[in-house]
Coordinates of C-alpha atoms and ligand atoms in Angstrom, one line a residue:
X14 CA 149.7 95.9 178.6
X15 CA 146.7 97.0 176.5
X16 CA 148.0 99.8 174.3
X17 CA 145.1 100.9 172.1
X18 CA 143.4 104.1 173.0
X19 CA 140.2 102.2 173.8
X20 CA 141.0 99.1 175.8
X21 CA 139.4 95.7 175.3
X22 CA 136.3 95.5 177.4
X23 CA 135.5 92.0 178.8
X24 CA 132.3 91.1 180.6
X25 CA 132.7 88.4 183.3
X26 CA 129.5 86.6 184.3
X27 CA 130.2 83.9 186.9
X28 CA 127.7 81.4 188.1
X29 CA 126.6 82.2 191.6
X30 CA 128.6 79.6 193.6
X31 CA 131.9 80.1 195.4
X32 CA 133.7 77.5 193.2
X33 CA 132.9 79.6 190.1
X34 CA 132.7 83.1 191.5
X35 CA 136.1 83.1 193.3
X36 CA 138.2 82.0 190.3
X37 CA 136.3 84.3 187.8
X38 CA 136.8 87.3 190.0
X39 CA 140.5 86.5 190.2
X40 CA 140.5 86.0 186.4
X41 CA 138.9 89.4 185.9
X42 CA 141.6 91.0 188.1
X43 CA 144.3 89.2 186.1
X44 CA 142.8 90.4 182.7
X45 CA 142.6 93.9 184.2
X46 CA 146.3 93.8 185.0
X47 CA 146.9 93.4 181.3
X48 CA 145.1 96.7 180.7
X49 CA 141.7 95.1 179.9
X50 CA 138.6 97.0 181.1
X51 CA 136.8 94.3 183.1
X52 CA 133.1 94.3 184.2
X53 CA 131.9 91.7 186.7
X54 CA 128.2 91.1 186.6
X55 CA 126.9 89.7 189.9
X56 CA 124.3 89.9 192.6
X57 CA 124.4 92.2 195.6
X58 CA 125.5 89.4 197.9
X59 CA 128.6 88.7 195.9
X60 CA 129.3 92.3 195.1
X61 CA 129.5 92.9 198.9
X62 CA 132.1 90.1 199.1
X63 CA 134.3 91.3 196.3
X64 CA 134.1 95.1 196.3
X65 CA 136.9 95.7 198.9
X66 CA 139.3 93.6 196.8
X67 CA 138.2 95.2 193.5
X68 CA 138.5 98.8 195.0
X69 CA 142.0 98.0 196.3
X70 CA 143.1 96.7 192.9
X71 CA 141.7 99.7 191.1
X72 CA 143.4 102.0 193.5
X73 CA 146.8 100.4 193.9
X74 CA 147.2 98.8 190.5
X75 CA 145.2 101.3 188.5
X76 CA 143.1 98.6 187.0
X77 CA 139.7 99.3 185.5
X78 CA 137.3 96.8 187.1
X79 CA 133.6 97.7 187.5
X80 CA 130.8 95.7 189.1
X81 CA 127.4 95.7 187.6
X82 CA 124.6 94.6 189.9
X83 CA 122.1 91.9 188.9
X84 CA 119.1 91.5 191.2
X85 CA 118.4 87.8 192.0
X86 CA 115.0 86.7 190.7
X87 CA 113.8 84.9 193.9
X88 CA 110.1 85.4 193.4
X89 CA 110.1 84.5 189.7
X90 CA 112.1 81.3 190.3
X91 CA 110.4 80.2 193.5
X92 CA 113.5 80.4 195.8
X93 CA 113.5 81.8 199.3
X94 CA 114.7 85.4 199.7
X95 CA 118.5 85.5 200.1
X96 CA 119.1 82.2 198.4
X97 CA 121.3 83.7 195.7
X98 CA 124.2 81.2 195.9
X99 CA 124.1 77.6 194.8
X100 CA 125.8 76.6 198.1
X101 CA 122.7 77.9 199.9
X102 CA 120.3 75.5 198.2
X103 CA 119.5 72.6 200.5
X104 CA 117.4 70.3 198.3
X105 CA 117.7 69.0 194.8
X106 CA 114.4 70.8 194.0
X107 CA 116.0 74.1 195.1
X108 CA 119.0 73.4 193.0
X109 CA 117.0 72.9 189.9
X110 CA 115.1 76.1 190.6
X111 CA 118.4 77.8 191.0
X112 CA 119.6 76.6 187.6
X113 CA 116.4 77.8 186.1
X114 CA 116.8 81.2 187.8
X115 CA 119.9 81.7 185.7
X116 CA 117.7 82.2 182.7
X117 CA 116.3 85.4 184.2
X118 CA 119.6 87.2 184.0
X119 CA 119.5 87.4 180.2
X120 CA 117.4 90.6 180.1
X121 CA 119.4 92.7 182.5
X122 CA 122.7 91.5 181.1
X123 CA 121.6 92.4 177.6
X124 CA 120.5 95.8 178.8
X125 CA 123.9 96.5 180.3
X126 CA 125.7 95.1 177.3
X127 CA 123.7 97.3 174.9
X128 CA 124.9 100.3 176.9
X129 CA 128.5 99.2 177.4
X130 CA 129.2 97.5 174.1
X131 CA 131.8 95.0 175.5
X132 CA 134.1 93.1 173.1
X133 CA 133.7 89.8 174.8
X134 CA 131.6 88.0 177.4
X135 CA 133.1 85.2 179.5
X136 CA 130.2 83.4 181.0
X137 CA 129.7 80.4 183.2
X138 CA 128.8 77.4 181.0
X139 CA 125.4 77.3 182.8
X140 CA 124.3 80.6 181.2
X141 CA 123.0 78.8 178.2
X142 CA 121.6 82.0 176.6
X143 CA 124.9 83.8 176.5
X144 CA 125.8 82.5 173.0
X145 CA 122.7 84.0 171.5
X146 CA 123.2 87.2 173.3
X147 CA 126.8 87.5 172.0
X148 CA 125.6 86.7 168.5
X149 CA 123.0 89.5 168.7
X150 CA 125.6 92.0 169.9
X151 CA 128.3 90.7 167.5
X152 CA 130.8 89.9 170.3
X153 CA 132.8 86.9 171.3
X154 CA 131.4 84.5 173.9
X155 CA 133.8 82.4 175.9
X156 CA 132.7 79.8 178.4
X157 CA 134.1 79.0 181.8
X158 CA 133.5 75.6 183.3
X159 CA 135.5 76.0 186.5
X160 CA 137.5 72.7 185.9
X161 CA 140.7 71.7 184.2
X162 CA 141.5 69.9 181.0
X163 CA 141.8 66.4 182.4
X164 CA 138.3 66.3 183.9
X165 CA 136.9 68.0 180.8
X166 CA 138.6 65.3 178.5
X167 CA 137.4 62.5 180.8
X168 CA 133.9 63.9 180.7
X169 CA 134.0 64.3 176.9
X170 CA 135.2 60.7 176.6
X171 CA 132.4 59.3 178.8
X172 CA 129.8 61.4 177.0
X173 CA 131.0 60.1 173.6
X174 CA 131.7 56.4 174.3
X175 CA 129.4 55.8 177.3
X176 CA 131.4 52.8 178.6
X177 CA 129.5 52.9 181.9
X178 CA 126.2 52.1 180.1
X179 CA 127.7 48.9 178.7
X180 CA 128.3 47.3 182.1
X181 CA 125.8 46.1 184.6
X182 CA 127.8 46.3 187.8
X183 CA 128.1 49.5 189.8
X184 CA 131.5 48.5 191.2
X185 CA 133.3 46.9 188.2
X186 CA 136.2 49.0 186.9
X187 CA 136.4 50.2 183.3
X188 CA 139.0 52.3 181.5
X189 CA 137.9 55.8 180.4
X190 CA 138.4 55.4 176.7
X191 CA 141.1 57.1 174.6
X192 CA 142.7 59.2 177.2
X193 CA 146.5 59.8 177.4
X194 CA 146.7 57.8 180.6
X195 CA 145.0 54.5 181.6
X196 CA 142.5 55.9 184.1
X197 CA 139.9 53.5 185.6
X198 CA 136.7 54.2 187.3
X199 CA 133.4 52.5 188.3
X200 CA 129.9 53.3 187.2
X201 CA 129.0 54.6 190.7
X202 CA 131.8 57.2 190.4
X203 CA 130.4 58.6 187.1
X204 CA 128.9 62.1 187.5
X205 CA 125.1 62.1 187.6
X206 CA 125.0 64.4 184.6
X207 CA 126.4 61.5 182.5
X208 CA 124.2 58.7 183.8
X209 CA 121.2 57.3 182.1
X210 CA 119.4 56.9 185.4
X211 CA 119.8 60.6 186.4
X212 CA 116.7 62.6 187.3
X213 CA 115.0 63.9 184.2
X214 CA 115.3 67.6 185.1
X215 CA 119.1 67.1 185.7
X216 CA 119.4 65.5 182.3
X217 CA 117.3 68.3 180.7
X218 CA 119.4 71.1 182.3
X219 CA 122.7 69.5 181.3
X220 CA 121.6 68.7 177.8
X221 CA 121.0 72.4 177.3
X222 CA 124.4 73.3 178.8
X223 CA 126.3 70.9 176.5
X224 CA 124.4 72.1 173.5
X225 CA 125.2 75.7 174.3
X226 CA 128.9 74.8 174.8
X227 CA 129.0 73.6 171.2
X228 CA 128.2 77.1 170.1
X229 CA 130.7 79.0 172.2
X230 CA 133.8 80.5 170.6
X231 CA 136.1 78.8 173.1
X232 CA 136.9 78.1 176.7
X233 CA 139.0 79.9 179.3
X234 CA 140.6 77.4 181.7
X235 CA 141.9 77.9 185.2
X236 CA 144.8 75.6 184.6
X237 CA 148.4 75.7 183.4
X238 CA 150.1 73.8 180.6
X239 CA 152.8 72.0 182.7
X240 CA 150.2 70.5 185.0
X241 CA 148.4 68.5 182.3
X242 CA 150.2 68.9 178.9
X243 CA 148.8 65.7 177.3
X244 CA 145.2 66.8 178.3
X245 CA 145.7 70.4 177.0
X246 CA 146.7 68.9 173.6
X247 CA 143.8 66.3 173.8
X248 CA 141.3 69.0 174.8
X249 CA 142.2 71.2 171.8
X250 CA 142.6 68.4 169.2
X251 CA 140.0 65.8 170.2
X252 CA 137.3 68.0 171.7
X253 CA 138.1 70.4 168.9
X254 CA 137.4 73.6 171.0
X255 CA 139.6 76.6 171.2
X256 CA 140.9 76.8 174.8
X257 CA 143.2 79.1 176.7
X258 CA 144.8 78.2 180.1
X259 CA 145.4 81.3 182.2
X260 CA 145.8 79.8 185.7
X261 CA 146.3 79.2 188.5
X262 CA 144.3 82.4 188.9
X263 CA 144.6 82.3 192.7
X264 CA 148.2 83.4 192.3
X265 CA 147.0 87.0 191.6
X266 CA 146.5 87.1 195.4
X267 CA 150.0 88.0 196.8
X268 CA 149.5 89.6 200.2
X269 CA 148.1 87.8 203.3
X270 CA 145.3 90.3 203.4
X271 CA 144.2 89.5 199.8
X272 CA 144.4 85.8 200.5
X273 CA 142.2 86.0 203.6
X274 CA 139.6 88.1 201.9
X275 CA 138.9 85.7 199.1
X276 CA 135.3 84.5 199.0
X277 CA 133.1 84.8 202.0
X278 CA 134.1 86.6 205.3
X279 CA 136.3 84.2 207.1
X280 CA 135.1 82.7 210.4
X281 CA 138.5 83.2 211.9
X282 CA 140.7 86.3 212.1
X283 CA 143.8 86.5 209.9
X284 CA 146.0 87.1 212.9
X285 CA 144.6 84.3 215.0
X286 CA 144.9 81.9 212.1
X287 CA 148.5 82.9 211.4
X288 CA 149.5 82.8 215.1
X289 CA 148.2 79.3 215.3
X290 CA 150.1 78.2 212.2
X291 CA 153.3 80.0 213.2
X292 CA 153.3 77.8 216.4
X293 CA 153.6 74.6 214.3
X294 CA 156.6 73.0 212.6
X295 CA 157.0 73.2 208.8
X296 CA 155.0 70.6 206.9
X297 CA 153.5 69.2 210.1
X298 CA 149.8 70.3 209.8
X299 CA 147.1 68.6 207.8
X300 CA 144.3 70.9 206.5
X301 CA 140.9 69.3 206.2
X302 CA 138.3 71.1 204.1
X303 CA 135.6 70.0 201.7
X304 CA 134.9 73.1 199.7
X305 CA 131.9 75.3 199.7
X306 CA 129.1 72.8 198.8
X307 CA 129.6 69.7 200.8
X308 CA 127.4 68.9 203.7
X309 CA 128.2 65.9 205.8
X310 CA 126.0 64.0 208.1
X311 CA 126.6 64.1 211.8
X312 CA 127.7 60.4 211.6
X313 CA 130.3 61.2 209.0
X314 CA 131.6 64.2 211.0
X315 CA 132.0 61.9 214.0
X316 CA 134.2 59.6 211.9
X317 CA 136.3 62.5 210.6
X318 CA 136.8 63.7 214.2
X319 CA 137.9 60.3 215.4
X320 CA 140.1 59.7 212.3
X321 CA 142.1 62.9 212.5
X322 CA 142.4 62.5 216.3
X323 CA 143.8 58.9 215.9
X324 CA 146.2 60.1 213.2
X325 CA 148.1 61.9 215.8
X326 CA 148.9 64.8 213.4
X327 CA 148.2 68.5 214.0
X328 CA 145.2 69.6 212.0
X329 CA 142.9 72.4 210.9
X330 CA 139.5 71.2 210.2
X331 CA 136.8 73.3 208.5
X332 CA 133.3 72.2 209.4
X333 CA 130.3 73.6 207.5
X334 CA 127.0 74.0 209.2
X335 CA 124.4 71.4 208.4
X336 CA 121.0 73.1 208.7
X337 CA 119.2 69.8 209.1
X338 CA 121.2 68.4 212.0
X339 CA 121.9 69.7 215.4
X340 CA 125.5 70.8 215.0
X341 CA 127.0 69.7 218.3
X342 CA 125.5 66.2 217.9
X343 CA 128.5 65.1 215.9
X344 CA 131.2 66.1 218.3
X345 CA 132.6 63.0 220.1
X346 CA 132.7 63.5 223.9
X347 CA 135.8 65.3 225.1
X348 CA 137.1 65.7 221.5
X349 CA 137.9 69.4 221.6
X350 CA 139.6 69.1 225.0
X351 CA 141.7 66.2 223.8
X352 CA 142.9 67.9 220.6
X353 CA 143.1 71.4 222.1
X354 CA 146.8 71.9 221.5
X355 CA 147.1 70.3 218.1
X356 CA 143.7 70.9 216.4
X357 CA 142.0 74.0 215.2
X358 CA 138.4 73.8 214.2
X359 CA 137.0 76.5 212.0
X360 CA 133.2 76.5 211.9
X361 CA 132.1 78.1 208.6
X362 CA 134.4 79.8 206.1
X363 CA 138.2 79.3 206.2
X364 CA 140.8 81.6 204.5
X365 CA 141.9 78.6 202.5
X366 CA 144.7 80.1 200.4
X367 CA 146.2 81.9 203.3
X368 CA 146.2 78.6 205.2
X369 CA 147.5 76.4 202.4
X370 CA 150.3 78.8 201.6
X371 CA 151.7 78.7 205.1
X372 CA 154.8 76.6 205.6
X373 CA 153.3 74.7 208.5
X374 CA 150.8 73.0 206.1
X375 CA 152.1 69.6 204.9
X376 CA 148.9 67.9 203.7
X377 CA 145.4 68.6 202.6
X378 CA 142.4 66.4 203.0
X379 CA 140.2 67.6 200.1
X380 CA 137.0 66.8 198.3
X381 CA 139.0 67.4 195.0
X382 CA 137.0 70.5 193.9
X383 CA 139.1 71.8 191.0
X384 CA 140.0 75.1 192.8
X385 CA 141.0 73.3 195.9
X386 CA 143.2 70.9 194.0
X387 CA 144.9 73.8 192.1
X388 CA 145.3 75.8 195.3
X389 CA 146.9 72.7 197.0
X390 CA 149.2 72.3 194.0
X391 CA 150.3 76.0 194.1
X392 CA 151.1 75.5 197.8
X393 CA 153.1 72.4 197.0
X394 CA 151.1 70.2 199.4
X395 CA 150.2 66.6 199.1
X396 CA 146.6 65.5 199.4
X397 CA 144.3 62.9 200.8
X398 CA 141.6 62.7 198.1
X399 CA 138.0 62.3 199.1
X400 CA 135.9 63.1 196.1
X401 CA 132.1 63.5 196.6
X402 CA 130.3 64.8 193.5
X403 CA 130.5 67.0 190.4
X404 CA 133.7 66.0 188.4
X405 CA 135.7 65.4 191.6
X406 CA 136.4 61.7 190.9
X407 CA 138.2 62.7 187.7
X408 CA 140.3 65.2 189.7
X409 CA 141.1 62.5 192.2
X410 CA 142.6 60.3 189.5
X411 CA 144.7 63.2 188.3
X412 CA 146.1 63.8 191.8
X413 CA 146.7 60.2 192.7
X414 CA 147.4 58.4 189.4
X415 CA 148.8 61.1 187.0
X416 CA 150.6 63.5 189.3
X417 CA 151.2 61.0 192.1
X418 CA 150.9 63.5 194.9
X419 CA 147.9 62.0 196.7
X420 CA 146.6 59.2 198.8
X421 CA 142.9 58.2 198.2
X422 CA 140.8 57.9 201.3
X423 CA 138.7 55.2 199.5
X424 CA 135.6 57.1 198.4
X425 CA 133.6 54.6 196.3
X426 CA 130.5 56.4 195.0
X427 CA 129.4 59.8 193.7
X428 CA 127.1 61.3 196.3
X429 CA 124.4 64.0 196.6
X430 CA 125.0 66.9 198.8
X431 CA 123.0 65.6 201.7
X432 CA 123.7 62.0 202.6
X433 CA 122.7 60.7 206.0
X434 CA 125.3 57.9 205.9
X435 CA 129.0 57.8 206.8
X436 CA 130.5 56.0 203.9
X437 CA 134.1 56.6 205.0
X438 CA 135.0 55.2 208.4
X439 CA 137.6 56.5 211.0
X440 CA 140.1 53.8 210.3
X441 CA 140.3 54.7 206.6
X442 CA 140.7 58.4 207.5
X443 CA 143.4 57.7 210.1
X444 CA 145.3 55.4 207.7
X445 CA 145.2 57.8 204.7
X446 CA 146.3 60.8 206.8
X447 CA 149.2 58.9 208.4
X448 CA 150.2 57.6 205.0
X449 CA 150.2 61.1 203.6
X450 CA 152.0 62.8 206.4
X451 CA 154.5 60.2 207.7
X452 CA 154.2 57.2 205.4
X453 CA 157.2 55.7 203.6
X454 CA 156.5 57.6 200.3
X455 CA 155.6 60.9 202.0
X456 CA 158.8 62.7 201.2
X457 CA 158.9 61.5 197.6
X458 CA 155.3 62.7 197.1
X459 CA 156.1 66.0 198.7
X460 CA 159.0 66.7 196.4
X461 CA 156.8 66.1 193.4
X462 CA 154.2 68.4 194.8
X463 CA 156.8 71.2 195.5
X464 CA 158.1 70.9 191.9
X465 CA 154.5 71.3 190.6
X466 CA 154.0 74.3 192.9
X467 CA 157.1 75.9 191.4
X468 CA 155.9 75.3 187.8
X469 CA 152.5 76.8 188.7
X470 CA 154.2 80.0 189.9
X471 CA 156.4 80.2 186.8
X472 CA 153.4 79.7 184.5
X473 CA 151.8 83.0 185.5
X474 CA 155.0 85.0 185.5
X475 CA 155.8 87.1 182.4
X476 CA 156.7 84.7 179.6
X477 CA 155.3 81.7 181.5
X478 CA 152.8 79.4 179.7
X479 CA 149.7 80.9 181.2
X480 CA 150.9 84.5 180.8
X481 CA 151.6 83.8 177.2
X482 CA 148.3 82.1 176.6
X483 CA 146.4 85.0 178.2
X484 CA 148.3 87.4 175.9
X485 CA 147.4 85.4 172.9
X486 CA 143.8 85.3 173.9
X487 CA 143.8 89.1 174.2
X488 CA 145.4 89.3 170.8
X489 CA 142.7 87.2 169.3
X490 CA 140.0 89.2 170.9
X491 CA 141.5 92.4 169.5
X492 CA 141.5 90.8 166.0
X493 CA 137.9 89.8 166.5
X494 CA 137.0 93.3 167.3
X495 CA 138.4 94.5 164.0
Ligands
UDP514 N1 136.9 78.1 200.0 C1 137.5 78.8 201.0 N2 137.1 78.6 202.3 C2 136.3 77.6 202.7 C3 135.8 76.7 201.6 C4 136.1 77.0 200.3 O1 138.2 79.8 200.8 O2 136.0 77.4 203.9 C5 137.3 78.4 198.6 C6 138.4 77.5 198.1 O3 139.7 78.1 198.3 C7 138.1 77.4 196.6 C8 136.6 77.5 196.6 O4 136.2 78.1 197.8 O5 138.6 78.5 195.9 C9 135.9 76.1 196.5 O6 136.0 75.7 195.2 P1 136.3 74.1 194.8 O7 136.3 74.0 193.4 O8 137.5 73.6 195.6 O9 135.1 73.4 195.4 P2 133.5 73.6 195.4 O10 133.2 74.5 196.6 O11 133.1 74.3 194.1 O12 132.9 72.2 195.6

């Protein structure tokens, strides 16, 4: 616990996307439980989502967490009113405007900081101006990327060695140079931000982000040492950046109520969801969810429906609304009636951690977003890996090749958010789900996943690796203050 008369004051500035906001809010709550005064800077949309949880923590745990409101600059950035979340952008043009909009937050954040005089700002890596702001105020700036050490190291290696630029073929495998494990990938799986043929505005935005990262004091990671020890070491030594692992941060949600209120308002009631899960056998249900950003075509949704149906396994499937396509177009005829007793379809937002932590869940079909992977690991579930974009192909390799707790569905290429094709067919989905849930190696995989889940929980307990790293970070911030 913070013992000085004036506690450390840390600003948390998450990028406005669920995959960044959710873990950073958990992180702020975790810091506050160590006696830190935490201020979350966010827009009215997100403030409404998180205020209940923050108020409860402040009341029940006597934490000091404040929310400072930032108005979203729609007009200045050419975005439609209400589009204050990256997951609401539907075109790549809007996405670029969104990234540019992040520059407009500098003035209000600086105004708040001049009043509050925080000791440190932990800002999403995309807020490229936050180093300069921290330098002007004489405070520490830490960055948050929202990923773990393995994807960061893989990214760093590709950025430095550029092996993908040395081969012609999109499908020929190459080894990611210099990593602790032999991890192979193809050119078409390399994130757009690392490709020479990326759109020029993508390149420009990410060049600025990487440049800003070089000037940050260090990184705070939502990971834990036992998950990726070789990559924690590599990250600190080879990338040469200070880094602290304080995760899995989702573990600060202990009660069902907290778990179900994480992120957006769930599209299913907590009780209905738990009743459904309670009616199923332990480890029997496969949970299918592709994070907050992915939008599938109607053709791909039809393949998923047919694949999970043919797998014969009970399932929960979270389907996100696709604005461009008529939603019911994808539903195979009679599908809902046929799977009525063994399938639950959630249209919109699912209480993911509540679901994953239930004993009925035995497998997770995931797009390999870092938060989803970690949440699956905490729950001790095995995964069908279906990476789509961002750094998800790196995360897939960690799950399937390093941790050996997953079965790849066979995703071949990095995709944009809206893709009208259906690259993964029903047979692949059926086969991967069956292999995961009832295949020969299912039990072996499951015991590895359960062991990792136990390590994750120990890491955040007093004296665990993440708890210790968090304390040493706070110690360093205190020294910096002096
Ligand atoms: N999430 C959720 N319900 C949903 C979809 C996503 O609670 O229906 C949460 C999920 O638990 C995770 C975050 O949203 O914490 C998504 O982050 P991730 O890194 O997995 O993927 P992204 O959405 O950034 O691609």
